[in-house]
mmCIF file of C-alpha atoms in Angstrom:
data_model
loop_
_atom_site.group_PDB
_atom_site.id
_atom_site.type_symbol
_atom_site.label_atom_id
_atom_site.label_comp_id
_atom_site.label_asym_id
_atom_site.label_seq_id
_atom_site.Cartn_x
_atom_site.Cartn_y
_atom_site.Cartn_z
ATOM 1 C CA MET A 1 63.520 116.746 91.383
ATOM 2 C CA ASP A 2 63.423 120.055 93.230
ATOM 3 C CA SER A 3 62.371 120.472 96.861
ATOM 4 C CA THR A 4 58.890 121.805 96.081
ATOM 5 C CA ASN A 5 58.047 118.876 93.789
ATOM 6 C CA LEU A 6 59.500 116.310 96.178
ATOM 7 C CA VAL A 7 57.395 117.504 99.104
ATOM 8 C CA ALA A 8 54.270 117.992 96.968
ATOM 9 C CA THR A 9 54.550 114.537 95.368
ATOM 10 C CA ALA A 10 55.047 112.804 98.718
ATOM 11 C CA ALA A 11 52.172 114.689 100.379
ATOM 12 C CA GLU A 12 49.801 114.160 97.441
ATOM 13 C CA ARG A 13 50.454 110.430 97.404
ATOM 14 C CA ALA A 14 50.040 110.169 101.185
ATOM 15 C CA GLU A 15 46.684 111.980 100.984
ATOM 16 C CA GLU A 16 45.437 109.356 98.493
ATOM 17 C CA LEU A 17 46.159 106.362 100.710
ATOM 18 C CA PRO A 18 43.251 104.661 102.511
ATOM 19 C CA GLY A 19 43.089 105.506 106.205
ATOM 20 C CA ALA A 20 45.984 107.984 106.039
ATOM 21 C CA ALA A 21 45.776 111.134 108.132
ATOM 22 C CA ARG A 22 48.006 114.216 108.397
ATOM 23 C CA GLU A 23 48.792 115.400 111.906
ATOM 24 C CA ASN A 24 51.165 117.867 113.528
ATOM 25 C CA PRO A 25 52.191 116.114 116.778
ATOM 26 C CA PHE A 26 55.582 117.867 116.815
ATOM 27 C CA GLY A 27 54.096 121.326 116.255
ATOM 28 C CA PRO A 28 53.426 123.297 113.086
ATOM 29 C CA GLU A 29 56.951 122.695 111.759
ATOM 30 C CA TRP A 30 56.241 119.075 110.755
ATOM 31 C CA ASP A 31 53.514 117.344 108.769
ATOM 32 C CA VAL A 32 53.310 113.742 109.937
ATOM 33 C CA TYR A 33 51.291 111.205 107.958
ATOM 34 C CA LYS A 34 49.954 108.234 109.880
ATOM 35 C CA VAL A 35 47.788 105.221 109.220
ATOM 36 C CA ARG A 36 45.815 104.036 112.249
ATOM 37 C CA GLY A 37 48.080 106.139 114.469
ATOM 38 C CA ARG A 38 51.400 104.861 113.097
ATOM 39 C CA VAL A 39 53.821 107.086 111.215
ATOM 40 C CA PHE A 40 54.777 106.346 107.605
ATOM 41 C CA LEU A 41 55.861 109.796 106.319
ATOM 42 C CA LEU A 42 57.420 112.853 107.936
ATOM 43 C CA ILE A 43 57.739 116.178 106.131
ATOM 44 C CA PRO A 44 59.557 119.054 107.835
ATOM 45 C CA LEU A 45 57.995 122.347 106.790
ATOM 46 C CA ASP A 46 61.317 124.077 106.285
ATOM 47 C CA GLN A 47 63.225 124.875 103.124
ATOM 48 C CA THR A 48 65.196 121.609 102.916
ATOM 49 C CA GLY A 49 62.564 119.824 100.836
ATOM 50 C CA ARG A 50 63.404 116.460 102.343
ATOM 51 C CA VAL A 51 60.936 113.793 103.410
ATOM 52 C CA THR A 52 61.459 110.769 105.653
ATOM 53 C CA LEU A 53 59.916 107.369 104.931
ATOM 54 C CA LYS A 54 59.892 103.863 106.367
ATOM 55 C CA SER A 55 61.818 101.320 104.293
ATOM 56 C CA HIS A 56 62.620 97.623 104.561
ATOM 57 C CA PRO A 57 66.250 97.378 105.782
ATOM 58 C CA ASP A 58 67.462 95.557 102.637
ATOM 59 C CA ASP A 59 65.657 98.019 100.382
ATOM 60 C CA SER A 60 67.012 100.911 102.393
ATOM 61 C CA VAL A 61 70.602 99.883 101.681
ATOM 62 C CA ALA A 62 69.903 99.257 97.982
ATOM 63 C CA LEU A 63 68.108 102.589 97.571
ATOM 64 C CA ARG A 64 70.952 104.525 99.205
ATOM 65 C CA GLU A 65 73.479 102.752 96.992
ATOM 66 C CA THR A 66 71.440 103.340 93.823
ATOM 67 C CA PHE A 67 70.188 106.906 94.306
ATOM 68 C CA ALA A 68 72.584 109.662 95.340
ATOM 69 C CA ASP A 69 69.672 111.707 96.710
ATOM 70 C CA ILE A 70 68.486 109.072 99.204
ATOM 71 C CA VAL A 71 70.246 109.133 102.568
ATOM 72 C CA PRO A 72 69.656 107.398 105.923
ATOM 73 C CA GLY A 73 66.521 108.553 107.769
ATOM 74 C CA TYR A 74 66.866 112.023 109.249
ATOM 75 C CA HIS A 75 66.589 111.758 113.065
ATOM 76 C CA MET A 76 65.225 108.209 112.715
ATOM 77 C CA ASN A 77 66.507 104.646 112.918
ATOM 78 C CA LYS A 78 68.937 104.533 109.984
ATOM 79 C CA LYS A 79 68.184 100.861 109.339
ATOM 80 C CA HIS A 80 64.419 101.278 108.889
ATOM 81 C CA TRP A 81 64.023 104.834 107.563
ATOM 82 C CA ILE A 82 65.279 106.748 104.523
ATOM 83 C CA THR A 83 65.301 110.422 103.612
ATOM 84 C CA PRO A 84 64.935 111.306 99.934
ATOM 85 C CA MET A 85 66.496 114.738 99.321
ATOM 86 C CA PRO A 86 65.944 117.100 96.389
ATOM 87 C CA GLY A 87 68.203 116.184 93.496
ATOM 88 C CA PRO A 88 68.448 114.832 89.968
ATOM 89 C CA SER A 89 68.360 111.112 90.808
ATOM 90 C CA LEU A 90 64.714 111.205 91.963
ATOM 91 C CA ASP A 91 61.497 111.512 89.974
ATOM 92 C CA GLU A 92 57.792 111.690 90.828
ATOM 93 C CA GLU A 93 57.132 108.016 90.116
ATOM 94 C CA LEU A 94 59.913 106.851 92.447
ATOM 95 C CA VAL A 95 58.838 109.182 95.257
ATOM 96 C CA SER A 96 55.236 108.021 94.916
ATOM 97 C CA GLU A 97 56.359 104.374 95.028
ATOM 98 C CA LEU A 98 58.489 105.032 98.120
ATOM 99 C CA VAL A 99 55.535 106.629 99.944
ATOM 100 C CA THR A 100 53.287 103.705 98.981
ATOM 101 C CA GLU A 101 55.852 101.171 100.175
ATOM 102 C CA SER A 102 56.334 103.027 103.468
ATOM 103 C CA TYR A 103 52.566 102.987 104.015
ATOM 104 C CA ARG A 104 52.358 99.292 103.118
ATOM 105 C CA LEU A 105 55.151 98.404 105.570
ATOM 106 C CA VAL A 106 53.288 100.140 108.387
ATOM 107 C CA VAL A 107 49.922 98.597 107.448
ATOM 108 C CA GLU A 108 51.351 95.067 107.475
ATOM 109 C CA LYS A 109 52.360 95.517 111.135
ATOM 110 C CA LEU A 110 48.823 96.522 112.152
ATOM 111 C CA PRO A 111 46.416 93.956 113.596
ATOM 112 C CA ARG A 112 44.347 92.518 110.722
ATOM 113 C CA ALA A 113 41.148 94.117 111.990
ATOM 114 C CA GLN A 114 42.735 97.590 111.813
ATOM 115 C CA ARG A 115 44.233 97.296 108.323
ATOM 116 C CA PRO A 116 42.528 99.604 105.805
ATOM 117 C CA VAL A 117 43.944 97.491 102.936
ATOM 118 C CA ASP A 118 45.565 94.109 102.393
ATOM 119 C CA PRO A 119 49.294 94.918 102.514
ATOM 120 C CA ASP A 120 50.128 91.841 100.418
ATOM 121 C CA LEU A 121 48.098 93.210 97.510
ATOM 122 C CA PHE A 122 48.011 96.983 97.938
ATOM 123 C CA GLY A 123 50.494 98.978 95.899
ATOM 124 C CA ARG A 124 51.831 95.929 94.095
ATOM 125 C CA PRO A 125 51.630 95.579 90.336
ATOM 126 C CA SER A 126 48.913 93.129 89.317
ATOM 127 C CA SER A 127 49.990 90.177 87.236
#
């Protein structure tokens, strides 16, 4: 997946999520996606094409071991954040799933009254 597609896929998925909002709290160089004021996706508007997402610590390790183009979170807590980079091991479906999971992880930490979706059901395959 090239840098343009990686960034576009992540941003498009984030825009679809209930209650998600794009902000630029760090200036025009970063698009930051939040749900109810909490960050779930960071996209630097430079030429690197990387994105940074929240990830469960166990998943974070497994993803980095499985996909050569996923590294520890850029300028973030390396245990809880990952940075998918442009490269052949990623595809649109995976990037979309990673954005959804990052969003879900943030939503589940919100007070119930503030949750735009049920994190136990949202983004999970139905049986």
